[in-house]
Amino acid sequence: GDSVTQMEGPVTLSEEAFLTINCTYTATGYPSLFWYVQYPGEGLQLLLKATKADDKGSNKGFEATYRKETTSFHLEKGSVQVSDSAVYFCALSGAGGTSYGKLTFGQGTILTVHP
Amino acid sequence: EAGVAQSPRYKIIEKRQSVAFWCNPISGHATLYWYQQILGQGPKLLIQFQNNGVVDDSQLPKDRFSAERLKGVDSTLKIQPAKLEDSAVYLCASSFGFATYNEQFFGPGTRLTVL
């Protein structure tokens, strides 16, 4: 079945540091890929998405590129802020069979940014 | 635009008791999902509705969990009887449709503690 693997956390950075959170997936066909973010005390919200190979999703300074050849969707930001402290989830929406349209999530990565 | 509403936000019960959660999706969204998120893990899909019909309930423990979506709008998820391992956050999400590329919008969740 479909699966998503995120880098082990937590991640602790200083403000203005570069961020990378690795995400790889296993799925049949061409799934859509998402990054969701959960700020403290809030619900999950979509950060960015990509629906086909080589697409780049971007939002709030975050970027991720859909790499079919490496089955990856790594999240990056050039300069993090304290307000980026949150839990980040990589997810895919299945493209085949019984997994069609269903979200499969990674385990989440806790990011803490210090001033 | 109003988001996905859930209630209650928190619930504490003893094992073997019953509990029910309520969800009101975004107006016009035909697809509704219930997820279980155990601490430190990503959300796991329990059940998916399209209008008032069940699309997928393969991950729902049907001996104790039940869900319904009357009139294709609100939904309730029930657990009876609860077990200690049911302690988790229960998330409701909705989307316009269940195509692979559709964004799912999440509610704030209900945190259940089973003692």
XYZ file of C-alpha atoms in Angstrom:
230
model
C 0.000 0.000 0.000
C 0.867 3.666 -0.079
C 3.311 4.986 2.516
C 5.133 8.205 3.437
C 8.399 8.460 5.343
C 9.578 11.718 6.915
C 12.945 12.510 8.424
C 13.245 11.844 12.126
C 12.676 14.828 14.368
C 12.497 17.020 16.254
C 14.363 19.722 14.364
C 15.692 22.748 16.248
C 17.027 25.770 14.365
C 18.014 29.350 15.012
C 16.063 32.134 13.336
C 17.136 32.795 9.708
C 18.634 29.301 9.327
C 17.945 27.135 6.268
C 15.363 24.391 6.691
C 15.057 21.039 4.953
C 12.610 18.335 5.995
C 12.981 15.180 3.932
C 9.986 13.231 2.683
C 9.916 10.120 0.505
C 6.942 8.084 -0.578
C 5.829 4.758 -2.005
C 2.726 4.696 -4.165
C 1.326 3.331 -7.385
C 0.726 5.643 -10.295
C 0.978 9.395 -9.938
C -0.238 10.546 -6.526
C -0.653 14.161 -5.507
C 1.721 15.310 -2.765
C 1.035 17.697 0.096
C 2.670 19.359 3.059
C 0.326 20.128 5.943
C 1.282 22.190 9.004
C -0.127 22.120 12.515
C 0.617 25.202 14.608
C 0.355 24.898 18.403
C -3.269 24.682 19.468
C -4.580 24.749 15.897
C -5.855 22.241 13.353
C -4.054 20.881 10.306
C -3.836 23.290 7.408
C -2.495 22.895 3.911
C 0.897 24.525 3.403
C 1.531 23.584 -0.238
C 0.861 20.897 -2.796
C 2.039 19.477 -6.126
C -0.079 17.323 -8.398
C 2.346 16.094 -11.051
C 6.018 15.295 -11.540
C 8.409 18.287 -11.507
C 5.707 20.599 -10.118
C 6.919 22.968 -7.416
C 4.529 23.932 -4.645
C 5.259 27.109 -2.718
C 3.668 29.173 0.057
C 4.882 31.509 2.825
C 8.501 31.099 1.675
C 8.313 27.288 1.799
C 8.934 25.213 -1.335
C 8.811 21.548 -2.315
C 9.357 19.894 -5.700
C 7.643 16.665 -6.795
C 10.510 14.360 -7.817
C 9.142 11.233 -9.454
C 12.566 9.716 -10.121
C 13.545 9.803 -6.437
C 9.971 9.521 -5.082
C 10.615 12.545 -2.899
C 8.934 15.810 -1.880
C 11.376 17.559 0.436
C 10.263 20.755 2.181
C 12.664 23.738 2.180
C 12.751 27.304 3.444
C 15.661 29.648 3.058
C 15.236 31.601 6.295
C 13.011 30.320 9.085
C 11.248 32.483 11.642
C 10.139 31.786 15.201
C 6.552 31.788 13.899
C 7.367 28.735 11.732
C 7.586 26.560 14.858
C 5.006 23.836 14.278
C 4.557 20.192 13.309
C 4.930 19.502 9.584
C 3.290 16.510 7.873
C 4.076 15.177 4.431
C 1.142 13.398 2.793
C 0.102 11.825 -0.477
C -3.290 11.390 -2.084
C -3.451 8.029 -3.776
C -3.880 7.679 -7.519
C -4.663 4.010 -7.874
C -7.284 1.478 -6.907
C -8.677 1.593 -3.387
C -6.219 4.320 -2.353
C -7.607 6.816 -4.878
C -8.160 10.226 -3.306
C -7.213 9.069 0.210
C -4.554 10.863 2.231
C -1.669 8.874 3.690
C 0.426 10.871 6.155
C 3.991 10.669 7.382
C 4.621 10.655 11.116
C 5.241 14.394 11.335
C 8.328 16.488 12.095
C 8.390 18.901 15.014
C 10.189 22.142 14.142
C 11.293 24.556 16.845
C 12.891 27.853 15.861
C 14.751 29.874 18.490
C 15.344 33.653 18.296
C -16.021 31.134 4.665
C -16.668 29.052 7.777
C -14.300 26.145 8.327
C -14.950 22.602 9.469
C -16.569 22.606 12.905
C -16.144 19.860 15.482
C -17.431 19.311 18.987
C -16.605 18.712 21.699
C -12.991 19.872 21.685
C -12.041 17.680 24.633
C -13.570 14.590 26.202
C -12.456 12.428 29.100
C -14.217 9.122 29.715
C -13.574 5.834 31.467
C -12.964 2.645 29.536
C -16.089 0.772 28.472
C -18.075 4.022 28.333
C -19.451 5.384 25.077
C -18.685 8.700 23.393
C -19.832 10.579 20.301
C -18.184 13.271 18.209
C -19.893 15.688 15.861
C -18.643 17.303 12.666
C -20.098 19.975 10.389
C -18.168 20.241 7.101
C -17.648 23.261 4.901
C -20.825 24.114 3.033
C -20.960 22.457 -0.377
C -18.314 19.850 0.367
C -19.594 16.451 -0.673
C -16.759 14.378 0.787
C -16.236 13.982 4.525
C -13.489 12.096 6.338
C -12.817 10.997 9.904
C -9.204 10.469 10.985
C -7.621 9.172 14.172
C -4.350 10.822 15.229
C -2.464 9.077 18.012
C 0.155 11.177 19.798
C 3.393 11.313 17.812
C 1.871 9.872 14.631
C 0.262 11.193 11.491
C -3.513 11.025 11.055
C -4.954 7.690 9.956
C -8.145 7.527 7.893
C -11.043 5.790 9.620
C -13.934 6.392 7.232
C -14.775 8.384 4.112
C -18.248 9.536 3.031
C -19.370 10.817 -0.340
C -22.610 12.708 0.322
C -24.364 10.339 2.758
C -22.854 7.108 1.430
C -19.770 5.324 2.746
C -16.890 5.163 0.244
C -14.331 3.437 2.466
C -14.532 2.168 6.031
C -11.866 -0.522 5.761
C -9.816 0.958 8.651
C -12.783 1.482 10.985
C -12.902 -0.987 13.936
C -16.519 -1.848 13.328
C -16.930 -3.867 16.511
C -16.799 -0.618 18.508
C -16.774 2.336 16.103
C -19.687 3.560 14.029
C -20.271 6.643 11.921
C -23.105 8.170 10.000
C -23.714 11.166 7.811
C -27.385 11.953 7.633
C -28.668 14.101 4.754
C -25.131 14.358 3.387
C -24.097 17.192 5.717
C -23.269 16.699 9.430
C -21.625 13.551 10.647
C -21.219 11.753 13.957
C -18.583 9.245 15.002
C -19.333 6.991 17.959
C -17.201 4.685 20.054
C -18.907 2.046 22.189
C -17.349 0.683 24.340
C -14.150 2.721 24.503
C -10.761 1.158 25.165
C -7.597 2.741 26.539
C -5.975 2.584 23.099
C -8.718 4.818 21.666
C -7.091 7.812 23.361
C -6.268 10.082 20.435
C -7.320 13.205 18.562
C -10.221 12.591 16.191
C -10.100 14.830 13.155
C -12.858 15.567 10.717
C -12.023 16.842 7.238
C -14.016 17.743 4.154
C -13.318 18.359 0.497
C -15.258 19.388 -2.579
C -14.700 15.960 -4.123
C -12.351 13.035 -3.656
C -10.141 13.468 -6.708
C -6.460 12.973 -6.009
C -5.686 16.693 -6.280
C -8.493 17.932 -4.015
C -7.408 19.697 -0.838
C -8.888 18.404 2.391
C -9.836 21.003 5.005
C -9.471 19.905 8.616
C -11.394 20.806 11.729
C -9.693 21.545 15.083
C -10.181 17.978 16.299
C -11.572 16.349 19.429
C -9.004 15.173 21.965
C -10.272 11.979 23.626
C -8.717 10.622 26.802
C -9.827 7.172 27.955
C -8.968 6.377 31.586
